[in-house]
mmCIF file of C-alpha atoms and ligand atoms in Angstrom:
data_model
loop_
_atom_site.group_PDB
_atom_site.id
_atom_site.type_symbol
_atom_site.label_atom_id
_atom_site.label_comp_id
_atom_site.label_asym_id
_atom_site.label_seq_id
_atom_site.Cartn_x
_atom_site.Cartn_y
_atom_site.Cartn_z
ATOM 1 C CA MET A 1 -0.046 0.083 -0.053
ATOM 2 C CA THR A 2 1.325 3.408 -0.897
ATOM 3 C CA ARG A 3 1.946 5.977 1.780
ATOM 4 C CA GLN A 4 -0.410 8.058 0.123
ATOM 5 C CA LEU A 5 -3.306 5.567 -0.039
ATOM 6 C CA LEU A 6 -2.263 4.233 3.683
ATOM 7 C CA TYR A 7 -3.000 7.975 4.771
ATOM 8 C CA CYS A 8 -6.256 8.282 3.073
ATOM 9 C CA THR A 9 -7.484 4.815 4.188
ATOM 10 C CA ILE A 10 -6.897 5.935 8.043
ATOM 11 C CA LEU A 11 -8.469 9.394 7.193
ATOM 12 C CA ALA A 12 -11.445 7.679 5.413
ATOM 13 C CA ILE A 13 -12.925 7.033 8.895
ATOM 14 C CA ALA A 14 -13.301 10.866 9.743
ATOM 15 C CA PHE A 15 -13.459 12.035 5.792
ATOM 16 C CA PRO A 16 -14.774 9.322 3.981
ATOM 17 C CA THR A 17 -14.505 11.253 0.404
ATOM 18 C CA CYS A 18 -10.539 10.920 0.588
ATOM 19 C CA PHE A 19 -9.783 8.625 -2.369
ATOM 20 C CA ALA A 20 -6.067 7.902 -3.453
ATOM 21 C CA ILE A 21 -6.115 6.551 -6.903
ATOM 22 C CA THR A 22 -3.075 6.132 -9.404
ATOM 23 C CA ILE A 23 -3.919 7.022 -13.021
ATOM 24 C CA GLN A 24 -1.127 5.904 -15.205
ATOM 25 C CA PRO A 25 -0.122 9.122 -17.139
ATOM 26 C CA ARG A 26 -0.518 9.257 -21.157
ATOM 27 C CA SER A 27 3.133 8.915 -21.361
ATOM 28 C CA SER A 28 3.218 5.380 -19.796
ATOM 29 C CA TRP A 29 1.427 4.005 -23.044
ATOM 30 C CA ASN A 30 3.814 6.446 -25.480
ATOM 31 C CA ALA A 31 0.673 8.384 -26.769
ATOM 32 C CA VAL A 32 1.600 11.121 -29.495
ATOM 33 C CA ALA A 33 0.356 14.328 -28.723
ATOM 34 C CA ALA A 34 -3.431 15.159 -29.284
ATOM 35 C CA ARG A 35 -4.580 17.802 -32.189
ATOM 36 C CA SER A 36 -5.898 20.382 -29.431
ATOM 37 C CA PRO A 37 -9.163 18.943 -28.354
ATOM 38 C CA ALA A 38 -11.628 21.155 -26.915
ATOM 39 C CA ARG A 39 -11.225 22.212 -23.337
ATOM 40 C CA ILE A 40 -14.470 21.679 -21.080
ATOM 41 C CA SER A 41 -14.732 24.133 -18.373
ATOM 42 C CA GLY A 42 -16.336 23.185 -14.949
ATOM 43 C CA LYS A 43 -18.166 19.754 -13.852
ATOM 44 C CA VAL A 44 -19.808 17.594 -16.148
ATOM 45 C CA ASP A 45 -23.056 15.633 -15.955
ATOM 46 C CA TYR A 46 -22.681 12.422 -17.708
ATOM 47 C CA VAL A 47 -20.107 9.384 -17.446
ATOM 48 C CA ILE A 48 -20.414 7.505 -20.456
ATOM 49 C CA ILE A 49 -19.271 3.544 -20.088
ATOM 50 C CA HIS A 50 -17.697 1.779 -23.507
ATOM 51 C CA HIS A 51 -15.609 -1.187 -23.946
ATOM 52 C CA SER A 52 -13.093 -1.179 -26.720
ATOM 53 C CA ASP A 53 -14.203 -4.807 -28.443
ATOM 54 C CA ASN A 54 -10.826 -6.339 -28.266
ATOM 55 C CA PRO A 55 -11.788 -9.812 -28.332
ATOM 56 C CA ASN A 56 -8.966 -10.921 -25.735
ATOM 57 C CA GLY A 57 -8.680 -7.594 -23.724
ATOM 58 C CA CYS A 58 -5.167 -7.654 -21.964
ATOM 59 C CA ASN A 59 -3.708 -8.917 -18.900
ATOM 60 C CA THR A 60 -0.317 -7.537 -18.670
ATOM 61 C CA PRO A 61 1.007 -3.922 -19.006
ATOM 62 C CA ALA A 62 2.789 -4.358 -22.081
ATOM 63 C CA ASP A 63 -0.229 -5.726 -23.905
ATOM 64 C CA CYS A 64 -3.010 -2.927 -22.652
ATOM 65 C CA LYS A 65 -0.366 -0.514 -23.431
ATOM 66 C CA ARG A 66 -0.096 -1.810 -27.073
ATOM 67 C CA LEU A 67 -4.257 -2.047 -27.409
ATOM 68 C CA ILE A 68 -4.396 1.309 -26.342
ATOM 69 C CA LYS A 69 -1.622 3.093 -28.138
ATOM 70 C CA ASN A 70 -3.602 0.880 -31.267
ATOM 71 C CA ILE A 71 -6.962 2.578 -30.198
ATOM 72 C CA GLN A 72 -5.167 6.012 -30.246
ATOM 73 C CA SER A 73 -3.814 5.200 -34.086
ATOM 74 C CA ASP A 74 -7.209 4.097 -35.040
ATOM 75 C CA HIS A 75 -9.043 6.988 -34.062
ATOM 76 C CA LYS A 76 -6.537 9.764 -34.449
ATOM 77 C CA GLY A 77 -5.573 8.390 -38.097
ATOM 78 C CA ARG A 78 -8.517 6.480 -39.455
ATOM 79 C CA ARG A 79 -11.054 8.563 -37.673
ATOM 80 C CA LYS A 80 -9.436 11.832 -37.808
ATOM 81 C CA PHE A 81 -10.328 12.451 -34.180
ATOM 82 C CA SER A 82 -7.904 15.022 -32.424
ATOM 83 C CA ASP A 83 -6.903 12.162 -30.028
ATOM 84 C CA ILE A 84 -7.739 8.851 -28.768
ATOM 85 C CA GLY A 85 -11.645 9.370 -27.994
ATOM 86 C CA TYR A 86 -12.037 8.397 -24.460
ATOM 87 C CA ASN A 87 -10.929 10.320 -21.584
ATOM 88 C CA PHE A 88 -9.888 7.600 -19.442
ATOM 89 C CA ILE A 89 -9.312 3.527 -19.559
ATOM 90 C CA ILE A 90 -10.045 0.504 -17.226
ATOM 91 C CA ALA A 91 -7.494 -2.313 -18.452
ATOM 92 C CA GLY A 92 -7.088 -5.634 -17.292
ATOM 93 C CA ASP A 93 -3.921 -5.211 -16.218
ATOM 94 C CA ASN A 94 -5.584 -3.435 -13.151
ATOM 95 C CA ASN A 95 -4.200 -0.204 -14.236
ATOM 96 C CA ILE A 96 -6.268 3.120 -14.883
ATOM 97 C CA TYR A 97 -4.776 4.911 -17.730
ATOM 98 C CA GLU A 98 -5.158 8.466 -18.931
ATOM 99 C CA GLY A 99 -6.393 8.913 -22.337
ATOM 100 C CA ARG A 100 -7.803 12.530 -22.817
ATOM 101 C CA GLY A 101 -7.877 13.018 -19.152
ATOM 102 C CA PHE A 102 -9.835 15.393 -17.337
ATOM 103 C CA GLY A 103 -10.929 18.648 -18.627
ATOM 104 C CA LEU A 104 -10.817 18.059 -22.393
ATOM 105 C CA GLN A 105 -13.852 17.061 -24.564
ATOM 106 C CA GLY A 106 -13.906 13.439 -25.598
ATOM 107 C CA SER A 107 -15.029 12.022 -29.066
ATOM 108 C CA HIS A 108 -16.898 8.702 -27.983
ATOM 109 C CA ALA A 109 -20.629 9.382 -27.444
ATOM 110 C CA PRO A 110 -22.380 12.308 -30.052
ATOM 111 C CA ASN A 111 -24.232 14.819 -28.171
ATOM 112 C CA TYR A 112 -22.842 13.940 -24.863
ATOM 113 C CA ASN A 113 -18.800 14.575 -25.497
ATOM 114 C CA ARG A 114 -19.183 18.291 -24.722
ATOM 115 C CA ASN A 115 -20.999 17.082 -21.261
ATOM 116 C CA SER A 116 -19.402 13.709 -20.178
ATOM 117 C CA ILE A 117 -16.168 11.778 -19.254
ATOM 118 C CA GLY A 118 -15.924 8.829 -21.601
ATOM 119 C CA ILE A 119 -14.547 5.811 -19.725
ATOM 120 C CA VAL A 120 -13.654 2.571 -21.933
ATOM 121 C CA PHE A 121 -12.822 -0.747 -20.833
ATOM 122 C CA ILE A 122 -10.381 -2.643 -22.733
ATOM 123 C CA GLY A 123 -11.863 -6.067 -23.959
ATOM 124 C CA ASN A 124 -15.671 -7.193 -24.959
ATOM 125 C CA PHE A 125 -18.072 -7.407 -22.362
ATOM 126 C CA GLU A 126 -20.990 -8.934 -24.244
ATOM 127 C CA ASN A 127 -20.675 -12.439 -22.507
ATOM 128 C CA THR A 128 -18.008 -11.796 -19.641
ATOM 129 C CA THR A 129 -18.000 -9.324 -16.548
ATOM 130 C CA PRO A 130 -14.893 -7.479 -16.195
ATOM 131 C CA SER A 131 -12.954 -8.401 -13.181
ATOM 132 C CA GLN A 132 -13.988 -7.097 -9.927
ATOM 133 C CA THR A 133 -10.671 -5.011 -9.685
ATOM 134 C CA MET A 134 -11.083 -3.507 -13.119
ATOM 135 C CA LEU A 135 -15.146 -2.581 -11.971
ATOM 136 C CA GLN A 136 -13.763 -1.097 -8.552
ATOM 137 C CA ASN A 137 -11.270 1.077 -10.529
ATOM 138 C CA ALA A 138 -13.966 2.476 -12.571
ATOM 139 C CA LYS A 139 -16.111 3.268 -9.199
ATOM 140 C CA ASP A 140 -13.116 4.714 -7.587
ATOM 141 C CA LEU A 141 -12.017 6.780 -11.053
ATOM 142 C CA MET A 142 -15.822 8.524 -10.826
ATOM 143 C CA ALA A 143 -15.455 9.193 -7.157
ATOM 144 C CA HIS A 144 -12.101 10.747 -7.699
ATOM 145 C CA ALA A 145 -13.717 12.881 -10.642
ATOM 146 C CA VAL A 146 -16.168 14.040 -8.012
ATOM 147 C CA GLN A 147 -13.446 14.901 -5.228
ATOM 148 C CA GLN A 148 -11.294 16.689 -8.065
ATOM 149 C CA GLY A 149 -14.352 18.874 -9.277
ATOM 150 C CA TYR A 150 -14.522 17.478 -12.773
ATOM 151 C CA LEU A 151 -17.968 15.626 -12.348
ATOM 152 C CA LYS A 152 -20.988 16.549 -10.834
ATOM 153 C CA ASP A 153 -21.895 14.716 -7.444
ATOM 154 C CA ASN A 154 -25.409 13.848 -8.678
ATOM 155 C CA TYR A 155 -23.832 12.756 -11.997
ATOM 156 C CA THR A 156 -25.528 10.509 -14.457
ATOM 157 C CA LEU A 157 -23.996 7.210 -15.733
ATOM 158 C CA LEU A 158 -24.956 5.869 -18.714
ATOM 159 C CA GLY A 159 -23.886 2.886 -21.062
ATOM 160 C CA HIS A 160 -22.965 3.883 -24.665
ATOM 161 C CA ARG A 161 -26.049 1.812 -26.270
ATOM 162 C CA GLN A 162 -28.389 4.367 -24.459
ATOM 163 C CA THR A 163 -26.974 7.295 -26.240
ATOM 164 C CA LYS A 164 -26.756 5.630 -29.899
ATOM 165 C CA ALA A 165 -27.553 2.434 -31.659
ATOM 166 C CA THR A 166 -24.497 0.127 -30.510
ATOM 167 C CA ALA A 167 -24.057 -3.218 -28.837
ATOM 168 C CA CYS A 168 -21.321 -0.891 -26.669
ATOM 169 C CA PRO A 169 -20.366 -1.734 -23.717
ATOM 170 C CA GLY A 170 -21.285 -5.424 -23.988
ATOM 171 C CA GLN A 171 -24.047 -6.866 -22.424
ATOM 172 C CA LYS A 172 -22.531 -8.400 -19.525
ATOM 173 C CA LEU A 173 -20.987 -4.944 -18.613
ATOM 174 C CA TYR A 174 -24.003 -3.079 -19.178
ATOM 175 C CA ASP A 175 -25.671 -5.413 -17.002
ATOM 176 C CA GLU A 176 -23.361 -4.811 -14.316
ATOM 177 C CA ILE A 177 -23.507 -0.813 -14.363
ATOM 178 C CA LYS A 178 -27.237 -0.776 -14.304
ATOM 179 C CA THR A 179 -26.858 -1.718 -10.501
ATOM 180 C CA TRP A 180 -24.785 1.221 -9.993
ATOM 181 C CA PRO A 181 -25.921 3.927 -8.055
ATOM 182 C CA HIS A 182 -25.573 6.834 -10.715
ATOM 183 C CA TRP A 183 -27.153 4.924 -13.355
ATOM 184 C CA LYS A 184 -30.340 5.936 -15.040
ATOM 185 C CA SER A 185 -32.528 4.444 -17.699
ATOM 186 C CA ILE A 186 -33.295 7.517 -20.362
HETATM 187 ZN ZN1 ZN B 201 -19.188 2.773 -26.896
#
């Protein structure tokens, strides 16, 4: 346990909003620079959950970083986005990776990009559920976003399929997030 996390765990008795999470920076997956994505000021209303649809996901940092790099290449190259479309990435090596990060508009859910944080789980979650660690990492990331002032405390959690006709984020992952307190039917 890191010193910061230990400190936070002790403090959490008195200050339950104390979260210490580690987000692996863009440099960790060798990101290329973004083409100036639009900024978002203030707190957003939504979190949109995606899966990356990589059939076997990834279990090691080397594999996860390679897949994330591939997603950036696809989004920035073929799809002409300014950068990887998602704000954050939840990976099977139990790391949380920075995509665009906080305060920048993503390209992941038209009509919601300007007012949301896009989180992608690496893998295909149609028939399998992400690991408990991956799920907890996503929950911790959202709590961190609220604590840091990037996400409203009464935010709404949606699956990508609620915003357009897509199978994303996979049936099993969608079934899971429907049990989380901020999920809403729209
Ligand atoms: Zn999606």
